[in-house]
mmCIF file of C-alpha atoms in Angstrom:
data_model
loop_
_atom_site.group_PDB
_atom_site.id
_atom_site.type_symbol
_atom_site.label_atom_id
_atom_site.label_comp_id
_atom_site.label_asym_id
_atom_site.label_seq_id
_atom_site.Cartn_x
_atom_site.Cartn_y
_atom_site.Cartn_z
ATOM 1 C CA UNK A 467 12.639 26.269 -24.620
ATOM 2 C CA UNK A 468 13.490 22.932 -26.189
ATOM 3 C CA UNK A 469 10.405 20.768 -26.739
ATOM 4 C CA UNK A 470 12.225 17.870 -28.383
ATOM 5 C CA UNK A 471 11.503 15.654 -25.388
ATOM 6 C CA UNK A 472 7.793 15.532 -26.256
ATOM 7 C CA UNK A 473 8.141 12.858 -28.898
ATOM 8 C CA UNK A 474 5.452 10.331 -29.678
ATOM 9 C CA UNK A 475 7.322 7.569 -27.834
ATOM 10 C CA UNK A 476 7.884 9.702 -24.742
ATOM 11 C CA UNK A 477 4.260 10.842 -24.611
ATOM 12 C CA UNK A 478 3.009 7.261 -24.943
ATOM 13 C CA UNK A 479 5.391 6.182 -22.195
ATOM 14 C CA UNK A 480 4.146 8.949 -19.877
ATOM 15 C CA UNK A 481 0.515 8.201 -20.724
ATOM 16 C CA UNK A 482 1.023 4.530 -19.899
ATOM 17 C CA UNK A 483 2.584 5.501 -16.561
ATOM 18 C CA UNK A 484 -0.255 7.895 -15.763
ATOM 19 C CA UNK A 485 -2.831 5.218 -16.548
ATOM 20 C CA UNK A 486 -1.071 2.726 -14.319
ATOM 21 C CA UNK A 487 -0.896 5.301 -11.506
ATOM 22 C CA UNK A 488 -4.642 5.902 -11.752
ATOM 23 C CA UNK A 489 -5.279 2.143 -11.735
ATOM 24 C CA UNK A 490 -3.075 1.746 -8.664
ATOM 25 C CA UNK A 491 -4.859 4.580 -6.853
ATOM 26 C CA UNK A 492 -8.343 3.270 -7.683
ATOM 27 C CA UNK A 493 -7.420 -0.232 -6.531
ATOM 28 C CA UNK A 494 -6.004 1.114 -3.294
ATOM 29 C CA UNK A 495 -9.040 3.262 -2.565
ATOM 30 C CA UNK A 496 -11.546 0.480 -3.298
ATOM 31 C CA UNK A 497 -9.857 -2.095 -1.092
ATOM 32 C CA UNK A 498 -8.974 0.570 1.449
ATOM 33 C CA UNK A 499 -12.670 1.398 1.766
ATOM 34 C CA UNK A 500 -13.408 -2.229 2.636
ATOM 35 C CA UNK A 501 -10.676 -2.201 5.274
ATOM 36 C CA UNK A 502 -11.912 1.176 6.511
ATOM 37 C CA UNK A 503 -15.477 -0.067 6.962
ATOM 38 C CA UNK A 504 -14.258 -3.114 8.876
ATOM 39 C CA UNK A 505 -11.970 -0.952 10.991
ATOM 40 C CA UNK A 506 -14.693 1.546 11.755
ATOM 41 C CA UNK A 507 -17.047 -1.269 12.745
ATOM 42 C CA UNK A 508 -14.352 -2.596 15.056
ATOM 43 C CA UNK A 509 -13.809 0.836 16.608
ATOM 44 C CA UNK A 510 -17.535 1.305 17.204
ATOM 45 C CA UNK A 511 -17.958 -2.183 18.617
ATOM 46 C CA UNK A 512 -18.949 -2.631 22.220
ATOM 47 C CA UNK A 513 -16.620 -5.597 22.392
ATOM 48 C CA UNK A 514 -13.435 -4.370 24.068
ATOM 49 C CA UNK A 515 -11.174 -6.688 22.032
ATOM 50 C CA UNK A 516 -12.393 -5.446 18.632
ATOM 51 C CA UNK A 517 -12.378 -1.854 19.840
ATOM 52 C CA UNK A 518 -8.722 -2.130 20.856
ATOM 53 C CA UNK A 519 -7.787 -3.890 17.579
ATOM 54 C CA UNK A 520 -9.484 -1.119 15.558
ATOM 55 C CA UNK A 521 -7.767 1.608 17.561
ATOM 56 C CA UNK A 522 -4.337 -0.028 17.230
ATOM 57 C CA UNK A 523 -4.761 -0.409 13.466
ATOM 58 C CA UNK A 524 -5.794 3.202 12.949
ATOM 59 C CA UNK A 525 -3.118 4.612 15.235
ATOM 60 C CA UNK A 526 -0.414 2.439 13.673
ATOM 61 C CA UNK A 527 -1.194 3.284 10.058
ATOM 62 C CA UNK A 528 -2.133 6.920 10.607
ATOM 63 C CA UNK A 529 0.738 7.561 12.985
ATOM 64 C CA UNK A 530 3.544 6.404 10.714
ATOM 65 C CA UNK A 531 4.642 8.090 7.484
ATOM 66 C CA UNK A 532 3.553 6.483 4.218
ATOM 67 C CA UNK A 533 7.139 6.116 3.011
ATOM 68 C CA UNK A 534 8.046 4.172 6.142
ATOM 69 C CA UNK A 535 5.124 1.814 5.537
ATOM 70 C CA UNK A 536 6.133 1.263 1.910
ATOM 71 C CA UNK A 537 9.708 0.524 2.966
ATOM 72 C CA UNK A 538 8.478 -1.892 5.643
ATOM 73 C CA UNK A 539 6.317 -3.792 3.166
ATOM 74 C CA UNK A 540 9.066 -3.829 0.524
ATOM 75 C CA UNK A 541 12.098 -4.543 2.711
ATOM 76 C CA UNK A 542 10.816 -5.834 6.049
ATOM 77 C CA UNK A 543 8.078 -8.275 5.083
ATOM 78 C CA UNK A 544 10.322 -10.387 2.790
ATOM 79 C CA UNK A 545 12.912 -10.687 5.573
ATOM 80 C CA UNK A 546 10.257 -11.744 8.087
ATOM 81 C CA UNK A 547 8.850 -14.215 5.550
ATOM 82 C CA UNK A 548 12.295 -15.691 4.909
ATOM 83 C CA UNK A 549 13.004 -16.063 8.620
ATOM 84 C CA UNK A 550 9.674 -17.805 9.220
ATOM 85 C CA UNK A 551 9.606 -20.121 6.204
ATOM 86 C CA UNK A 552 13.240 -20.431 5.181
ATOM 87 C CA UNK A 553 12.376 -19.633 1.551
ATOM 88 C CA UNK A 554 12.946 -16.419 -0.315
ATOM 89 C CA UNK A 555 9.963 -14.216 -1.194
ATOM 90 C CA UNK A 556 9.910 -12.630 -4.642
ATOM 91 C CA UNK A 557 8.403 -9.166 -4.379
ATOM 92 C CA UNK A 558 6.840 -7.138 -7.146
ATOM 93 C CA UNK A 559 7.191 -3.407 -6.412
ATOM 94 C CA UNK A 560 3.741 -2.649 -7.817
ATOM 95 C CA UNK A 561 2.050 -5.254 -5.630
ATOM 96 C CA UNK A 562 3.915 -4.003 -2.575
ATOM 97 C CA UNK A 563 2.917 -0.419 -3.392
ATOM 98 C CA UNK A 564 -0.696 -1.444 -3.818
ATOM 99 C CA UNK A 565 -0.706 -3.289 -0.480
ATOM 100 C CA UNK A 566 0.864 -0.353 1.335
ATOM 101 C CA UNK A 567 -1.621 2.078 -0.192
ATOM 102 C CA UNK A 568 -4.520 -0.226 0.694
ATOM 103 C CA UNK A 569 -3.567 -0.472 4.340
ATOM 104 C CA UNK A 570 -2.865 3.253 4.607
ATOM 105 C CA UNK A 571 -6.115 4.322 2.960
ATOM 106 C CA UNK A 572 -8.048 1.856 5.106
ATOM 107 C CA UNK A 573 -6.999 3.609 8.284
#
């Protein structure tokens, strides 16, 4: 077994990526909890409007695969933004991933 790939530079690169992944996951869970509390309050509401909104949100984000949601946020939202405003939207893949994870974990 060749272990030449475990150089100092490669290990630091992987450690940096692991740290960023943990940061992304923690950020998604924290903001997802806020969305989840609001959504659960809406679902338990006696107001029919908020109850329906909460149910639609949960069914939409739980009923679609995570990859489809990420692709929608990364590819679909900039197109919708451009059609509405006429200007191009610059997207950062990490921000889009964080938003998709937030909305998914909030459901």
